[in-house]
Amino acid sequence: MKKIALMALVSFSLVFMACGPSKLEIQEASSQSDIMFEVRQVLNDSISLFVGNTFYLNSKQAVADNMYPLLVSTRDPSELEKPTATDILNSDEDLLNYLRRKAPDMVNVGLVIGETAYNEIGFEEADAVAKLTAIFKKMDGGSLVLFHEKGGELTDMKKLY
């Protein structure tokens, strides 16, 4: 009887594992994103960073009722520690225009919830996703895919629109 129950449990688990996207599918979807918008805790700093094609939103900003003014510094991936000028974004439109300047053909956006975002007191994933989805819906067309990150790797994905 125990063997039958164990076999049923294993079979049931395998069915659910097969339903989710594979690691390769997750990587492929993330590579198709024009911009990766990652929410994570940025320790000892109050600004957000734009590095390569990734915007790192400080989770402190995502917790605030109003995430503006948003301070953003663009960094060269080869010289991350080199300070650069900081842009001040005051609205959703400013944020979208900033991202369009960095990626003029921005259509597909990947939204990553980093594992460190949960360390921020008051961080609620559902609230952050709703807030950012409302911003990105203001773009004409395109797609928004939600990813989760753990240990530096994307673990799952869900197409939001």
GROMACS .gro file of C-alpha atoms in nm:
model
  161
    1MET     CA    1   0.000   0.000   0.000
    2LYS     CA    2   0.285   0.240   0.084
    3LYS     CA    3   0.449   0.167  -0.252
    4ILE     CA    4   0.129   0.251  -0.439
    5ALA     CA    5   0.089   0.576  -0.247
    6LEU     CA    6   0.453   0.667  -0.310
    7MET     CA    7   0.423   0.588  -0.683
    8ALA     CA    8   0.107   0.800  -0.705
    9LEU     CA    9   0.284   1.090  -0.531
   10VAL     CA   10   0.586   1.067  -0.762
   11SER     CA   11   0.363   1.052  -1.071
   12PHE     CA   12   0.160   1.349  -0.950
   13SER     CA   13   0.479   1.550  -0.888
   14LEU     CA   14   0.617   1.470  -1.232
   15VAL     CA   15   0.296   1.586  -1.398
   16PHE     CA   16   0.324   1.927  -1.230
   17MET     CA   17   0.693   1.959  -1.314
   18ALA     CA   18   0.619   1.887  -1.678
   19CYS     CA   19   0.354   2.163  -1.691
   20GLY     CA   20   0.593   2.448  -1.604
   21PRO     CA   21   0.836   2.609  -1.846
   22SER     CA   22   1.178   2.451  -1.876
   23LYS     CA   23   1.498   2.631  -1.785
   24LEU     CA   24   1.574   2.668  -2.156
   25GLU     CA   25   1.230   2.821  -2.223
   26ILE     CA   26   1.282   3.068  -1.938
   27GLN     CA   27   1.625   3.169  -2.070
   28GLU     CA   28   1.488   3.205  -2.422
   29ALA     CA   29   1.200   3.426  -2.304
   30SER     CA   30   1.436   3.645  -2.102
   31SER     CA   31   1.674   3.687  -2.396
   32GLN     CA   32   1.383   3.807  -2.610
   33SER     CA   33   1.318   4.095  -2.368
   34ASP     CA   34   1.433   4.434  -2.490
   35ILE     CA   35   1.452   4.556  -2.130
   36MET     CA   36   1.480   4.354  -1.810
   37PHE     CA   37   1.321   4.544  -1.523
   38GLU     CA   38   1.444   4.388  -1.201
   39VAL     CA   39   1.306   4.467  -0.857
   40ARG     CA   40   1.565   4.395  -0.589
   41GLN     CA   41   1.699   4.530  -0.265
   42VAL     CA   42   1.991   4.766  -0.328
   43LEU     CA   43   2.177   4.787   0.002
   44ASN     CA   44   2.335   5.112   0.118
   45ASP     CA   45   2.190   5.306  -0.171
   46SER     CA   46   1.868   5.484  -0.247
   47ILE     CA   47   1.897   5.498  -0.624
   48SER     CA   48   1.806   5.260  -0.899
   49LEU     CA   49   2.061   5.153  -1.159
   50PHE     CA   50   2.049   5.097  -1.533
   51VAL     CA   51   2.322   4.856  -1.645
   52GLY     CA   52   2.336   4.715  -2.000
   53ASN     CA   53   1.971   4.643  -2.078
   54THR     CA   54   1.869   4.586  -1.716
   55PHE     CA   55   1.696   4.840  -1.493
   56TYR     CA   56   1.746   4.756  -1.124
   57LEU     CA   57   1.461   4.914  -0.931
   58ASN     CA   58   1.543   4.949  -0.565
   59SER     CA   59   1.270   4.756  -0.380
   60LYS     CA   60   1.251   5.050  -0.136
   61GLN     CA   61   1.095   5.248  -0.422
   62ALA     CA   62   0.850   4.967  -0.502
   63VAL     CA   63   0.726   4.969  -0.140
   64ALA     CA   64   0.658   5.343  -0.138
   65ASP     CA   65   0.304   5.457  -0.217
   66ASN     CA   66   0.448   5.681  -0.484
   67MET     CA   67   0.776   5.560  -0.632
   68TYR     CA   68   0.859   5.906  -0.765
   69PRO     CA   69   1.086   6.094  -0.765
   70LEU     CA   70   1.292   5.802  -0.887
   71LEU     CA   71   1.669   5.851  -0.894
   72VAL     CA   72   1.838   5.648  -1.169
   73SER     CA   73   2.205   5.619  -1.252
   74THR     CA   74   2.324   5.458  -1.575
   75ARG     CA   75   2.635   5.247  -1.524
   76ASP     CA   76   2.881   5.097  -1.766
   77PRO     CA   77   2.886   4.717  -1.708
   78SER     CA   78   3.267   4.717  -1.725
   79GLU     CA   79   3.296   4.997  -1.466
   80LEU     CA   80   3.009   4.945  -1.221
   81GLU     CA   81   3.173   5.134  -0.936
   82LYS     CA   82   3.238   5.446  -1.144
   83PRO     CA   83   2.980   5.708  -1.038
   84THR     CA   84   2.778   5.870  -1.315
   85ALA     CA   85   2.519   6.146  -1.334
   86THR     CA   86   2.183   6.065  -1.181
   87ASP     CA   87   1.857   6.125  -1.366
   88ILE     CA   88   1.548   6.223  -1.171
   89LEU     CA   89   1.226   6.068  -1.302
   90ASN     CA   90   0.903   6.220  -1.172
   91SER     CA   91   0.630   6.019  -1.345
   92ASP     CA   92   0.543   5.700  -1.530
   93GLU     CA   93   0.588   5.888  -1.858
   94ASP     CA   94   0.939   6.001  -1.751
   95LEU     CA   95   1.027   5.640  -1.672
   96LEU     CA   96   0.898   5.510  -2.007
   97ASN     CA   97   1.077   5.790  -2.195
   98TYR     CA   98   1.400   5.713  -2.007
   99LEU     CA   99   1.372   5.345  -2.101
  100ARG     CA  100   1.292   5.435  -2.464
  101ARG     CA  101   1.608   5.648  -2.481
  102LYS     CA  102   1.809   5.348  -2.363
  103ALA     CA  103   1.625   5.095  -2.584
  104PRO     CA  104   1.445   5.280  -2.866
  105ASP     CA  105   1.282   4.962  -2.998
  106MET     CA  106   1.151   4.860  -2.656
  107VAL     CA  107   0.851   4.632  -2.702
  108ASN     CA  108   0.912   4.323  -2.487
  109VAL     CA  109   0.976   4.378  -2.119
  110GLY     CA  110   1.088   4.119  -1.868
  111LEU     CA  111   0.989   4.195  -1.509
  112VAL     CA  112   1.211   4.014  -1.260
  113ILE     CA  113   1.134   3.988  -0.890
  114GLY     CA  114   1.472   3.927  -0.730
  115GLU     CA  115   1.492   3.713  -0.420
  116THR     CA  116   1.639   4.004  -0.221
  117ALA     CA  117   1.328   4.219  -0.282
  118TYR     CA  118   1.151   4.020  -0.011
  119ASN     CA  119   1.409   4.144   0.243
  120GLU     CA  120   1.262   4.493   0.216
  121ILE     CA  121   1.017   4.559   0.498
  122GLY     CA  122   0.668   4.601   0.356
  123PHE     CA  123   0.748   4.453   0.014
  124GLU     CA  124   0.449   4.277  -0.140
  125GLU     CA  125   0.508   4.115  -0.476
  126ALA     CA  126   0.146   4.150  -0.589
  127ASP     CA  127   0.149   4.525  -0.522
  128ALA     CA  128   0.481   4.577  -0.703
  129VAL     CA  129   0.370   4.370  -1.003
  130ALA     CA  130   0.037   4.556  -1.024
  131LYS     CA  131   0.212   4.894  -1.003
  132LEU     CA  132   0.468   4.808  -1.271
  133THR     CA  133   0.216   4.635  -1.497
  134ALA     CA  134   0.006   4.953  -1.497
  135ILE     CA  135   0.313   5.150  -1.609
  136PHE     CA  136   0.413   4.912  -1.888
  137LYS     CA  137   0.057   4.883  -2.019
  138LYS     CA  138   0.095   5.248  -2.122
  139MET     CA  139   0.333   5.129  -2.396
  140ASP     CA  140   0.167   5.058  -2.728
  141GLY     CA  141   0.174   4.685  -2.800
  142GLY     CA  142   0.446   4.463  -2.668
  143SER     CA  143   0.453   4.207  -2.392
  144LEU     CA  144   0.534   4.181  -2.024
  145VAL     CA  145   0.669   3.858  -1.879
  146LEU     CA  146   0.713   3.807  -1.504
  147PHE     CA  147   1.019   3.614  -1.388
  148HIS     CA  148   1.141   3.517  -1.042
  149GLU     CA  149   1.509   3.502  -0.956
  150LYS     CA  150   1.681   3.292  -0.695
  151GLY     CA  151   2.055   3.247  -0.652
  152GLY     CA  152   2.122   3.459  -0.959
  153GLU     CA  153   1.913   3.240  -1.190
  154LEU     CA  154   1.564   3.282  -1.328
  155THR     CA  155   1.343   3.012  -1.181
  156ASP     CA  156   1.003   3.059  -1.345
  157MET     CA  157   0.805   3.281  -1.577
  158LYS     CA  158   0.449   3.391  -1.640
  159LYS     CA  159   0.329   3.601  -1.932
  160LEU     CA  160   0.128   3.892  -1.789
  161TYR     CA  161   0.021   4.031  -2.128
   0.00000   0.00000   0.00000
